């Protein structure tokens, strides 16, 4: 890759950020498309994100993906906020306009729906209630995206019931809250179960989800992608349920960001999923 006087710079900001797969994905797409651009990782001080964003106003970089712990702050700092970012109360994408304005968006919902469509062909969010595990930022964005996509009901299942109730009330639509102990009841008749908690992430305990209570037609998705087949997905597969993994969501949320930064859709034929899998399998320091 040659860096020129016209190279378009974008990147991801988070803390920690060094293990992010986004640079790998975006730079592979840039190389495949022959675009004069680069995508780098930034690690602003945890209390210095506002300063960092201010310094980029006017187009020092074209845009940023934003990850933990800056997604909520990113929304507040932006001058323009898309409806889906507002609904999620978080932004994973900031675009810096030449006039100094900053636009915030959230592509996580698109990534989730895209992953479902890709790995569970024929799945329709309108097909039935959807059980969502968790009530943090990821769950909030997912619930809003599912309601917007026509889900007749979203059942938010969380360890702390009060948090589930807050998210259900904020998102509105047909959202209901369930404590984790009532997961079996929440799973009855669902079209899908989606995990939006970090449970099952490498090295962390997974919870025992009573997937037996789901209909045979239910799709089970995990936003965690390390390991690729989480204990939840392994159990779903053992029960014969269709599954959708978090890596597909990661790749699919990246595509609209790429387009926002570089003005072109990701090129066909670059297997970023395979590259990401290889990177995940390598022991990382
Ligand atoms: P994010 O912004 O990535 O969604 P978060 O805001 O920290 O992360 O939210 C994490 C969610 O996962 C919470 O809903 C949390 O449950 P609580 O509200 O009870 O804290 C849930 N969570 C985390 N670890 C969990 C575990 N081991 N079992 C069940 N739920 C878990």
PDB file of C-alpha atoms and ligand atoms in Angstrom:
ATOM      1  CA  UNK A   1       0.000   0.000   0.000  1.00  0.00           C
ATOM      2  CA  UNK A   2       1.364   3.406  -0.969  1.00  0.00           C
ATOM      3  CA  UNK A   3       0.542   6.426   1.148  1.00  0.00           C
ATOM      4  CA  UNK A   4       0.149   9.510  -1.015  1.00  0.00           C
ATOM      5  CA  UNK A   5      -0.750  13.146  -0.566  1.00  0.00           C
ATOM      6  CA  UNK A   6      -4.385  12.191  -1.180  1.00  0.00           C
ATOM      7  CA  UNK A   7      -4.655   9.239   1.174  1.00  0.00           C
ATOM      8  CA  UNK A   8      -7.998   9.231   2.997  1.00  0.00           C
ATOM      9  CA  UNK A   9      -7.530   8.421   6.673  1.00  0.00           C
ATOM     10  CA  UNK A  10     -10.144   6.772   8.856  1.00  0.00           C
ATOM     11  CA  UNK A  11      -9.889   4.593  11.905  1.00  0.00           C
ATOM     12  CA  UNK A  12     -11.298   3.107  15.059  1.00  0.00           C
ATOM     13  CA  UNK A  13     -11.109   4.708  18.499  1.00  0.00           C
ATOM     14  CA  UNK A  14     -11.421   2.652  21.637  1.00  0.00           C
ATOM     15  CA  UNK A  15      -9.702   1.703  24.855  1.00  0.00           C
ATOM     16  CA  UNK A  16      -8.363  -0.934  24.664  1.00  0.00           C
ATOM     17  CA  UNK A  17      -8.212  -0.999  20.882  1.00  0.00           C
ATOM     18  CA  UNK A  18      -5.083  -2.907  19.867  1.00  0.00           C
ATOM     19  CA  UNK A  19      -6.984  -6.187  19.429  1.00  0.00           C
ATOM     20  CA  UNK A  20      -9.671  -4.634  17.204  1.00  0.00           C
ATOM     21  CA  UNK A  21     -10.219  -6.515  13.958  1.00  0.00           C
ATOM     22  CA  UNK A  22     -11.507  -3.375  12.201  1.00  0.00           C
ATOM     23  CA  UNK A  23      -8.094  -2.291  10.786  1.00  0.00           C
ATOM     24  CA  UNK A  24      -7.648  -5.745   9.261  1.00  0.00           C
ATOM     25  CA  UNK A  25     -11.122  -5.683   7.684  1.00  0.00           C
ATOM     26  CA  UNK A  26     -11.047  -2.133   6.316  1.00  0.00           C
ATOM     27  CA  UNK A  27      -7.450  -2.281   5.025  1.00  0.00           C
ATOM     28  CA  UNK A  28      -8.173  -5.555   3.220  1.00  0.00           C
ATOM     29  CA  UNK A  29     -11.182  -3.935   1.550  1.00  0.00           C
ATOM     30  CA  UNK A  30      -9.103  -0.842   0.663  1.00  0.00           C
ATOM     31  CA  UNK A  31      -6.407  -2.989  -0.934  1.00  0.00           C
ATOM     32  CA  UNK A  32      -9.019  -5.073  -2.784  1.00  0.00           C
ATOM     33  CA  UNK A  33     -10.728  -1.959  -4.137  1.00  0.00           C
ATOM     34  CA  UNK A  34      -7.469  -0.153  -4.954  1.00  0.00           C
ATOM     35  CA  UNK A  35      -8.604   2.875  -2.919  1.00  0.00           C
ATOM     36  CA  UNK A  36      -5.977   5.389  -1.762  1.00  0.00           C
ATOM     37  CA  UNK A  37      -6.963   5.135   1.889  1.00  0.00           C
ATOM     38  CA  UNK A  38      -5.782   3.805   5.204  1.00  0.00           C
ATOM     39  CA  UNK A  39      -7.526   2.712   8.406  1.00  0.00           C
ATOM     40  CA  UNK A  40      -5.732   2.919  11.739  1.00  0.00           C
ATOM     41  CA  UNK A  41      -6.453   2.360  15.433  1.00  0.00           C
ATOM     42  CA  UNK A  42      -6.502   5.240  17.938  1.00  0.00           C
ATOM     43  CA  UNK A  43      -6.448   4.910  21.699  1.00  0.00           C
ATOM     44  CA  UNK A  44      -7.409   8.270  23.238  1.00  0.00           C
ATOM     45  CA  UNK A  45      -7.167   8.717  27.003  1.00  0.00           C
ATOM     46  CA  UNK A  46     -10.380   7.517  28.612  1.00  0.00           C
ATOM     47  CA  UNK A  47     -11.156  11.029  29.857  1.00  0.00           C
ATOM     48  CA  UNK A  48      -9.834  12.690  26.699  1.00  0.00           C
ATOM     49  CA  UNK A  49     -12.254  11.558  24.008  1.00  0.00           C
ATOM     50  CA  UNK A  50     -13.969  14.953  23.671  1.00  0.00           C
ATOM     51  CA  UNK A  51     -10.592  16.644  23.139  1.00  0.00           C
ATOM     52  CA  UNK A  52      -9.619  14.002  20.630  1.00  0.00           C
ATOM     53  CA  UNK A  53     -12.805  14.413  18.581  1.00  0.00           C
ATOM     54  CA  UNK A  54     -12.527  18.199  18.692  1.00  0.00           C
ATOM     55  CA  UNK A  55      -9.023  17.991  17.256  1.00  0.00           C
ATOM     56  CA  UNK A  56     -10.280  16.001  14.299  1.00  0.00           C
ATOM     57  CA  UNK A  57     -13.075  18.417  13.378  1.00  0.00           C
ATOM     58  CA  UNK A  58     -12.739  19.771   9.876  1.00  0.00           C
ATOM     59  CA  UNK A  59     -11.489  16.602   8.326  1.00  0.00           C
ATOM     60  CA  UNK A  60      -8.058  15.648   9.709  1.00  0.00           C
ATOM     61  CA  UNK A  61      -9.539  12.186   9.340  1.00  0.00           C
ATOM     62  CA  UNK A  62     -12.620  11.342   7.288  1.00  0.00           C
ATOM     63  CA  UNK A  63     -14.237   9.319  10.013  1.00  0.00           C
ATOM     64  CA  UNK A  64     -14.009   7.047  12.995  1.00  0.00           C
ATOM     65  CA  UNK A  65     -15.551   3.882  14.192  1.00  0.00           C
ATOM     66  CA  UNK A  66     -16.071   4.103  17.910  1.00  0.00           C
ATOM     67  CA  UNK A  67     -15.940   1.236  20.332  1.00  0.00           C
ATOM     68  CA  UNK A  68     -15.904   0.624  24.091  1.00  0.00           C
ATOM     69  CA  UNK A  69     -15.904   2.826  26.165  1.00  0.00           C
ATOM     70  CA  UNK A  70     -16.650   5.807  23.878  1.00  0.00           C
ATOM     71  CA  UNK A  71     -19.879   4.885  22.078  1.00  0.00           C
ATOM     72  CA  UNK A  72     -22.191   6.858  24.359  1.00  0.00           C
ATOM     73  CA  UNK A  73     -19.901   9.922  24.522  1.00  0.00           C
ATOM     74  CA  UNK A  74     -19.567   9.885  20.723  1.00  0.00           C
ATOM     75  CA  UNK A  75     -23.294  10.418  20.427  1.00  0.00           C
ATOM     76  CA  UNK A  76     -23.264  13.408  22.763  1.00  0.00           C
ATOM     77  CA  UNK A  77     -20.321  15.063  20.963  1.00  0.00           C
ATOM     78  CA  UNK A  78     -21.875  14.884  17.493  1.00  0.00           C
ATOM     79  CA  UNK A  79     -23.684  17.799  15.824  1.00  0.00           C
ATOM     80  CA  UNK A  80     -25.999  15.532  13.852  1.00  0.00           C
ATOM     81  CA  UNK A  81     -27.311  12.204  15.064  1.00  0.00           C
ATOM     82  CA  UNK A  82     -29.101   9.620  12.929  1.00  0.00           C
ATOM     83  CA  UNK A  83     -32.402   8.211  14.151  1.00  0.00           C
ATOM     84  CA  UNK A  84     -30.920   4.760  14.682  1.00  0.00           C
ATOM     85  CA  UNK A  85     -27.986   6.117  16.716  1.00  0.00           C
ATOM     86  CA  UNK A  86     -30.425   8.112  18.833  1.00  0.00           C
ATOM     87  CA  UNK A  87     -32.563   5.032  19.392  1.00  0.00           C
ATOM     88  CA  UNK A  88     -29.493   3.043  20.418  1.00  0.00           C
ATOM     89  CA  UNK A  89     -28.254   5.953  22.589  1.00  0.00           C
ATOM     90  CA  UNK A  90     -24.822   5.159  21.193  1.00  0.00           C
ATOM     91  CA  UNK A  91     -22.756   5.773  18.053  1.00  0.00           C
ATOM     92  CA  UNK A  92     -20.254   3.413  16.485  1.00  0.00           C
ATOM     93  CA  UNK A  93     -19.584   5.742  13.556  1.00  0.00           C
ATOM     94  CA  UNK A  94     -18.519   9.392  13.406  1.00  0.00           C
ATOM     95  CA  UNK A  95     -18.063  11.198  10.100  1.00  0.00           C
ATOM     96  CA  UNK A  96     -16.095  14.470  10.035  1.00  0.00           C
ATOM     97  CA  UNK A  97     -17.389  16.970   7.500  1.00  0.00           C
ATOM     98  CA  UNK A  98     -15.008  19.535   5.964  1.00  0.00           C
ATOM     99  CA  UNK A  99     -17.034  22.377   7.549  1.00  0.00           C
ATOM    100  CA  UNK A 100     -16.221  21.095  11.035  1.00  0.00           C
ATOM    101  CA  UNK A 101     -19.474  19.318  11.744  1.00  0.00           C
ATOM    102  CA  UNK A 102     -19.532  15.792  13.107  1.00  0.00           C
ATOM    103  CA  UNK A 103     -22.214  13.275  12.144  1.00  0.00           C
ATOM    104  CA  UNK A 104     -22.983  10.254  14.335  1.00  0.00           C
ATOM    105  CA  UNK A 105     -24.536   7.014  13.181  1.00  0.00           C
ATOM    106  CA  UNK A 106     -24.908   3.464  14.446  1.00  0.00           C
ATOM    107  CA  UNK A 107     -24.451   0.522  12.081  1.00  0.00           C
ATOM    108  CA  UNK A 108     -24.607  -2.261  14.692  1.00  0.00           C
ATOM    109  CA  UNK A 109     -28.296  -2.898  14.025  1.00  0.00           C
ATOM    110  CA  UNK A 110     -27.628  -3.208  10.293  1.00  0.00           C
ATOM    111  CA  UNK A 111     -24.794  -5.603  11.094  1.00  0.00           C
ATOM    112  CA  UNK A 112     -27.049  -7.759  13.247  1.00  0.00           C
ATOM    113  CA  UNK A 113     -29.848  -7.894  10.662  1.00  0.00           C
ATOM    114  CA  UNK A 114     -27.341  -8.507   7.863  1.00  0.00           C
ATOM    115  CA  UNK A 115     -25.764 -11.394   9.757  1.00  0.00           C
ATOM    116  CA  UNK A 116     -29.177 -12.951  10.395  1.00  0.00           C
ATOM    117  CA  UNK A 117     -30.086 -12.666   6.710  1.00  0.00           C
ATOM    118  CA  UNK A 118     -26.746 -14.139   5.620  1.00  0.00           C
ATOM    119  CA  UNK A 119     -26.482 -17.089   7.985  1.00  0.00           C
ATOM    120  CA  UNK A 120     -30.180 -17.847   8.515  1.00  0.00           C
ATOM    121  CA  UNK A 121     -31.585 -17.354   5.014  1.00  0.00           C
ATOM    122  CA  UNK A 122     -35.312 -16.704   5.041  1.00  0.00           C
ATOM    123  CA  UNK A 123     -35.327 -15.435   8.628  1.00  0.00           C
ATOM    124  CA  UNK A 124     -37.695 -12.497   9.014  1.00  0.00           C
ATOM    125  CA  UNK A 125     -37.635 -10.242  12.093  1.00  0.00           C
ATOM    126  CA  UNK A 126     -41.416  -9.938  11.638  1.00  0.00           C
ATOM    127  CA  UNK A 127     -41.851 -13.712  11.999  1.00  0.00           C
ATOM    128  CA  UNK A 128     -42.343 -13.733  15.765  1.00  0.00           C
ATOM    129  CA  UNK A 129     -41.162 -12.493  19.147  1.00  0.00           C
ATOM    130  CA  UNK A 130     -37.406 -12.152  19.608  1.00  0.00           C
ATOM    131  CA  UNK A 131     -35.662 -12.808  22.918  1.00  0.00           C
ATOM    132  CA  UNK A 132     -32.678 -10.579  23.551  1.00  0.00           C
ATOM    133  CA  UNK A 133     -30.200 -11.488  26.297  1.00  0.00           C
ATOM    134  CA  UNK A 134     -28.736  -8.450  28.050  1.00  0.00           C
ATOM    135  CA  UNK A 135     -29.684  -4.861  28.766  1.00  0.00           C
ATOM    136  CA  UNK A 136     -26.452  -2.963  28.089  1.00  0.00           C
ATOM    137  CA  UNK A 137     -25.605  -0.730  25.143  1.00  0.00           C
ATOM    138  CA  UNK A 138     -25.431  -3.602  22.655  1.00  0.00           C
ATOM    139  CA  UNK A 139     -28.864  -4.896  23.678  1.00  0.00           C
ATOM    140  CA  UNK A 140     -30.393  -1.430  23.552  1.00  0.00           C
ATOM    141  CA  UNK A 141     -29.227  -0.891  19.967  1.00  0.00           C
ATOM    142  CA  UNK A 142     -30.359  -4.372  18.952  1.00  0.00           C
ATOM    143  CA  UNK A 143     -33.811  -3.928  20.507  1.00  0.00           C
ATOM    144  CA  UNK A 144     -34.321  -0.614  18.693  1.00  0.00           C
ATOM    145  CA  UNK A 145     -33.172  -2.109  15.371  1.00  0.00           C
ATOM    146  CA  UNK A 146     -35.424  -5.149  15.763  1.00  0.00           C
ATOM    147  CA  UNK A 147     -38.497  -3.051  16.533  1.00  0.00           C
ATOM    148  CA  UNK A 148     -37.664  -0.781  13.571  1.00  0.00           C
ATOM    149  CA  UNK A 149     -37.351  -3.898  11.370  1.00  0.00           C
ATOM    150  CA  UNK A 150     -40.858  -4.964  12.330  1.00  0.00           C
ATOM    151  CA  UNK A 151     -40.350  -7.470  15.146  1.00  0.00           C
ATOM    152  CA  UNK A 152     -43.787  -7.925  16.736  1.00  0.00           C
ATOM    153  CA  UNK A 153     -42.264  -8.195  20.236  1.00  0.00           C
ATOM    154  CA  UNK A 154     -38.799  -7.978  21.794  1.00  0.00           C
ATOM    155  CA  UNK A 155     -38.342  -9.787  25.105  1.00  0.00           C
ATOM    156  CA  UNK A 156     -35.399  -8.353  26.975  1.00  0.00           C
ATOM    157  CA  UNK A 157     -34.001 -10.981  29.316  1.00  0.00           C
ATOM    158  CA  UNK A 158     -31.466  -9.736  31.834  1.00  0.00           C
ATOM    159  CA  UNK A 159     -29.719 -10.741  35.064  1.00  0.00           C
ATOM    160  CA  UNK A 160     -30.763  -7.399  36.564  1.00  0.00           C
ATOM    161  CA  UNK A 161     -34.487  -7.041  35.870  1.00  0.00           C
ATOM    162  CA  UNK A 162     -34.583  -3.275  36.497  1.00  0.00           C
ATOM    163  CA  UNK A 163     -32.134  -2.648  33.663  1.00  0.00           C
ATOM    164  CA  UNK A 164     -34.253  -4.728  31.300  1.00  0.00           C
ATOM    165  CA  UNK A 165     -37.306  -2.723  32.342  1.00  0.00           C
ATOM    166  CA  UNK A 166     -35.501   0.565  31.675  1.00  0.00           C
ATOM    167  CA  UNK A 167     -34.397  -0.527  28.200  1.00  0.00           C
ATOM    168  CA  UNK A 168     -37.871  -1.861  27.402  1.00  0.00           C
ATOM    169  CA  UNK A 169     -39.454   1.440  28.446  1.00  0.00           C
ATOM    170  CA  UNK A 170     -36.883   3.531  26.543  1.00  0.00           C
ATOM    171  CA  UNK A 171     -37.111   1.545  23.328  1.00  0.00           C
ATOM    172  CA  UNK A 172     -40.889   1.456  23.472  1.00  0.00           C
ATOM    173  CA  UNK A 173     -42.811  -0.502  20.859  1.00  0.00           C
ATOM    174  CA  UNK A 174     -43.650  -3.983  22.033  1.00  0.00           C
ATOM    175  CA  UNK A 175     -40.751  -4.535  24.413  1.00  0.00           C
ATOM    176  CA  UNK A 176     -41.132  -6.663  27.530  1.00  0.00           C
ATOM    177  CA  UNK A 177     -38.647  -7.296  30.361  1.00  0.00           C
ATOM    178  CA  UNK A 178     -37.840 -10.698  31.894  1.00  0.00           C
ATOM    179  CA  UNK A 179     -35.398 -11.700  34.643  1.00  0.00           C
ATOM    180  CA  UNK A 180     -32.803 -14.311  33.624  1.00  0.00           C
ATOM    181  CA  UNK A 181     -34.591 -16.902  35.787  1.00  0.00           C
ATOM    182  CA  UNK A 182     -37.644 -16.529  33.550  1.00  0.00           C
ATOM    183  CA  UNK A 183     -35.674 -17.116  30.334  1.00  0.00           C
ATOM    184  CA  UNK A 184     -37.574 -20.321  29.546  1.00  0.00           C
ATOM    185  CA  UNK A 185     -40.867 -18.425  29.535  1.00  0.00           C
ATOM    186  CA  UNK A 186     -39.310 -15.682  27.404  1.00  0.00           C
ATOM    187  CA  UNK A 187     -38.078 -18.268  24.875  1.00  0.00           C
ATOM    188  CA  UNK A 188     -41.523 -19.723  24.202  1.00  0.00           C
ATOM    189  CA  UNK A 189     -42.650 -19.250  20.619  1.00  0.00           C
ATOM    190  CA  UNK A 190     -39.715 -17.031  19.631  1.00  0.00           C
ATOM    191  CA  UNK A 191     -38.396 -16.546  16.117  1.00  0.00           C
ATOM    192  CA  UNK A 192     -34.913 -15.898  17.487  1.00  0.00           C
ATOM    193  CA  UNK A 193     -32.753 -15.690  20.599  1.00  0.00           C
ATOM    194  CA  UNK A 194     -29.922 -13.145  20.414  1.00  0.00           C
ATOM    195  CA  UNK A 195     -27.165 -12.846  23.006  1.00  0.00           C
ATOM    196  CA  UNK A 196     -26.058  -9.243  23.532  1.00  0.00           C
ATOM    197  CA  UNK A 197     -24.082  -9.861  26.740  1.00  0.00           C
ATOM    198  CA  UNK A 198     -20.378 -10.644  27.033  1.00  0.00           C
ATOM    199  CA  UNK A 199     -21.235 -13.986  28.694  1.00  0.00           C
ATOM    200  CA  UNK A 200     -19.447 -16.791  26.841  1.00  0.00           C
ATOM    201  CA  UNK A 201     -16.587 -14.521  25.740  1.00  0.00           C
ATOM    202  CA  UNK A 202     -13.262 -16.363  25.932  1.00  0.00           C
ATOM    203  CA  UNK A 203     -12.297 -16.839  29.545  1.00  0.00           C
ATOM    204  CA  UNK A 204     -15.675 -15.754  30.943  1.00  0.00           C
ATOM    205  CA  UNK A 205     -18.439 -17.984  32.218  1.00  0.00           C
ATOM    206  CA  UNK A 206     -21.353 -18.579  29.892  1.00  0.00           C
ATOM    207  CA  UNK A 207     -24.850 -18.775  31.311  1.00  0.00           C
ATOM    208  CA  UNK A 208     -27.074 -21.782  30.943  1.00  0.00           C
ATOM    209  CA  UNK A 209     -29.714 -20.625  28.478  1.00  0.00           C
ATOM    210  CA  UNK A 210     -32.743 -22.937  28.394  1.00  0.00           C
ATOM    211  CA  UNK A 211     -32.794 -23.155  24.601  1.00  0.00           C
ATOM    212  CA  UNK A 212     -34.903 -26.327  24.845  1.00  0.00           C
ATOM    213  CA  UNK A 213     -37.814 -23.966  25.432  1.00  0.00           C
ATOM    214  CA  UNK A 214     -37.440 -22.399  21.957  1.00  0.00           C
ATOM    215  CA  UNK A 215     -39.375 -23.707  18.957  1.00  0.00           C
ATOM    216  CA  UNK A 216     -37.386 -25.921  16.584  1.00  0.00           C
ATOM    217  CA  UNK A 217     -37.572 -23.134  14.005  1.00  0.00           C
ATOM    218  CA  UNK A 218     -35.885 -20.575  16.265  1.00  0.00           C
ATOM    219  CA  UNK A 219     -32.611 -19.006  15.135  1.00  0.00           C
ATOM    220  CA  UNK A 220     -29.948 -18.520  17.827  1.00  0.00           C
ATOM    221  CA  UNK A 221     -27.430 -15.703  17.417  1.00  0.00           C
ATOM    222  CA  UNK A 222     -24.478 -14.664  19.580  1.00  0.00           C
ATOM    223  CA  UNK A 223     -22.825 -11.248  19.285  1.00  0.00           C
ATOM    224  CA  UNK A 224     -19.719 -12.719  20.968  1.00  0.00           C
ATOM    225  CA  UNK A 225     -17.268 -13.968  18.306  1.00  0.00           C
ATOM    226  CA  UNK A 226     -14.433 -15.229  20.426  1.00  0.00           C
ATOM    227  CA  UNK A 227     -14.743 -18.204  20.379  1.00  0.00           C
ATOM    228  CA  UNK A 228     -16.608 -18.283  17.081  1.00  0.00           C
ATOM    229  CA  UNK A 229     -18.807 -21.097  18.344  1.00  0.00           C
ATOM    230  CA  UNK A 230     -19.714 -19.934  21.833  1.00  0.00           C
ATOM    231  CA  UNK A 231     -21.210 -22.332  24.398  1.00  0.00           C
ATOM    232  CA  UNK A 232     -24.632 -20.832  23.539  1.00  0.00           C
ATOM    233  CA  UNK A 233     -24.206 -21.548  19.821  1.00  0.00           C
ATOM    234  CA  UNK A 234     -22.814 -25.032  20.536  1.00  0.00           C
ATOM    235  CA  UNK A 235     -25.896 -25.840  22.587  1.00  0.00           C
ATOM    236  CA  UNK A 236     -28.170 -24.435  19.880  1.00  0.00           C
ATOM    237  CA  UNK A 237     -26.447 -26.554  17.250  1.00  0.00           C
ATOM    238  CA  UNK A 238     -26.746 -29.656  19.427  1.00  0.00           C
ATOM    239  CA  UNK A 239     -30.491 -28.972  19.600  1.00  0.00           C
ATOM    240  CA  UNK A 240     -30.639 -28.610  15.804  1.00  0.00           C
ATOM    241  CA  UNK A 241     -31.339 -24.870  15.820  1.00  0.00           C
ATOM    242  CA  UNK A 242     -29.934 -22.622  13.075  1.00  0.00           C
ATOM    243  CA  UNK A 243     -27.170 -20.369  14.383  1.00  0.00           C
ATOM    244  CA  UNK A 244     -25.644 -16.990  13.487  1.00  0.00           C
ATOM    245  CA  UNK A 245     -22.231 -15.907  14.783  1.00  0.00           C
ATOM    246  CA  UNK A 246     -20.881 -12.584  16.013  1.00  0.00           C
ATOM    247  CA  UNK A 247     -18.092 -12.421  13.432  1.00  0.00           C
ATOM    248  CA  UNK A 248     -20.666 -12.103  10.660  1.00  0.00           C
ATOM    249  CA  UNK A 249     -22.198  -9.166  12.553  1.00  0.00           C
ATOM    250  CA  UNK A 250     -18.770  -7.556  12.995  1.00  0.00           C
ATOM    251  CA  UNK A 251     -18.031  -7.745   9.275  1.00  0.00           C
ATOM    252  CA  UNK A 252     -21.496  -6.540   8.295  1.00  0.00           C
ATOM    253  CA  UNK A 253     -21.500  -3.529  10.637  1.00  0.00           C
ATOM    254  CA  UNK A 254     -18.158  -2.532   9.073  1.00  0.00           C
ATOM    255  CA  UNK A 255     -19.508  -2.344   5.504  1.00  0.00           C
ATOM    256  CA  UNK A 256     -21.670   0.816   5.873  1.00  0.00           C
ATOM    257  CA  UNK A 257     -18.809   2.515   7.750  1.00  0.00           C
ATOM    258  CA  UNK A 258     -16.432   1.725   4.882  1.00  0.00           C
ATOM    259  CA  UNK A 259     -18.873   3.291   2.470  1.00  0.00           C
ATOM    260  CA  UNK A 260     -19.205   6.404   4.648  1.00  0.00           C
ATOM    261  CA  UNK A 261     -15.413   6.826   4.838  1.00  0.00           C
ATOM    262  CA  UNK A 262     -14.272   5.958   1.347  1.00  0.00           C
ATOM    263  CA  UNK A 263     -17.377   6.561  -0.780  1.00  0.00           C
ATOM    264  CA  UNK A 264     -17.597   3.043  -2.192  1.00  0.00           C
ATOM    265  CA  UNK A 265     -19.091  -0.248  -1.076  1.00  0.00           C
ATOM    266  CA  UNK A 266     -16.592  -2.920   0.046  1.00  0.00           C
ATOM    267  CA  UNK A 267     -15.282  -4.825  -2.970  1.00  0.00           C
ATOM    268  CA  UNK A 268     -16.695  -8.268  -3.727  1.00  0.00           C
ATOM    269  CA  UNK A 269     -14.319 -11.170  -3.474  1.00  0.00           C
ATOM    270  CA  UNK A 270     -12.238 -10.095  -0.483  1.00  0.00           C
ATOM    271  CA  UNK A 271     -12.854 -12.738   2.168  1.00  0.00           C
ATOM    272  CA  UNK A 272     -12.472 -10.577   5.265  1.00  0.00           C
ATOM    273  CA  UNK A 273     -14.278 -13.177   7.358  1.00  0.00           C
ATOM    274  CA  UNK A 274     -11.553 -15.684   6.578  1.00  0.00           C
ATOM    275  CA  UNK A 275      -8.818 -13.120   7.340  1.00  0.00           C
ATOM    276  CA  UNK A 276     -10.498 -12.280  10.656  1.00  0.00           C
ATOM    277  CA  UNK A 277     -10.819 -15.951  11.555  1.00  0.00           C
ATOM    278  CA  UNK A 278      -7.123 -16.499  10.898  1.00  0.00           C
ATOM    279  CA  UNK A 279      -6.272 -13.504  13.071  1.00  0.00           C
ATOM    280  CA  UNK A 280      -8.520 -14.779  15.870  1.00  0.00           C
ATOM    281  CA  UNK A 281      -6.868 -18.198  15.773  1.00  0.00           C
ATOM    282  CA  UNK A 282      -3.371 -16.727  16.111  1.00  0.00           C
ATOM    283  CA  UNK A 283      -2.305 -16.453  19.756  1.00  0.00           C
ATOM    284  CA  UNK A 284      -2.229 -12.722  20.473  1.00  0.00           C
ATOM    285  CA  UNK A 285       0.056 -11.025  22.980  1.00  0.00           C
TER     286      UNK A 285
HETATM  287  P1  LIG B   1     -22.446  -3.456  26.364  1.00  0.00           P
HETATM  288  O1  LIG B   1     -22.435  -1.973  26.308  1.00  0.00           O
HETATM  289  O2  LIG B   1     -21.373  -4.111  25.538  1.00  0.00           O
HETATM  290  O3  LIG B   1     -23.779  -4.046  26.076  1.00  0.00           O
HETATM  291  P2  LIG B   1     -22.686  -3.446  29.253  1.00  0.00           P
HETATM  292  O4  LIG B   1     -23.374  -2.156  29.155  1.00  0.00           O
HETATM  293  O5  LIG B   1     -21.604  -3.636  30.251  1.00  0.00           O
HETATM  294  O6  LIG B   1     -22.021  -3.857  27.847  1.00  0.00           O
HETATM  295  O7  LIG B   1     -23.819  -4.575  29.457  1.00  0.00           O
HETATM  296  C1  LIG B   1     -23.513  -5.900  29.642  1.00  0.00           C
HETATM  297  C2  LIG B   1     -24.813  -6.691  29.767  1.00  0.00           C
HETATM  298  O8  LIG B   1     -24.469  -8.067  29.873  1.00  0.00           O
HETATM  299  C3  LIG B   1     -25.641  -6.365  30.990  1.00  0.00           C
HETATM  300  O9  LIG B   1     -26.990  -6.511  30.644  1.00  0.00           O
HETATM  301  C4  LIG B   1     -25.199  -7.452  31.989  1.00  0.00           C
HETATM  302  O10 LIG B   1     -26.172  -7.799  32.941  1.00  0.00           O
HETATM  303  P3  LIG B   1     -26.489  -6.847  34.222  1.00  0.00           P
HETATM  304  O11 LIG B   1     -27.359  -5.747  33.705  1.00  0.00           O
HETATM  305  O12 LIG B   1     -27.185  -7.737  35.180  1.00  0.00           O
HETATM  306  O13 LIG B   1     -25.155  -6.382  34.713  1.00  0.00           O
HETATM  307  C5  LIG B   1     -24.994  -8.609  31.072  1.00  0.00           C
HETATM  308  N1  LIG B   1     -24.034  -9.610  31.574  1.00  0.00           N
HETATM  309  C6  LIG B   1     -22.698  -9.471  31.663  1.00  0.00           C
HETATM  310  N2  LIG B   1     -22.120 -10.614  32.104  1.00  0.00           N
HETATM  311  C7  LIG B   1     -23.132 -11.500  32.299  1.00  0.00           C
HETATM  312  C8  LIG B   1     -23.203 -12.856  32.763  1.00  0.00           C
HETATM  313  N3  LIG B   1     -22.110 -13.544  33.086  1.00  0.00           N
HETATM  314  N4  LIG B   1     -24.408 -13.439  32.840  1.00  0.00           N
HETATM  315  C9  LIG B   1     -25.528 -12.760  32.485  1.00  0.00           C
HETATM  316  N5  LIG B   1     -25.529 -11.471  32.058  1.00  0.00           N
HETATM  317  C10 LIG B   1     -24.351 -10.847  31.959  1.00  0.00           C
END
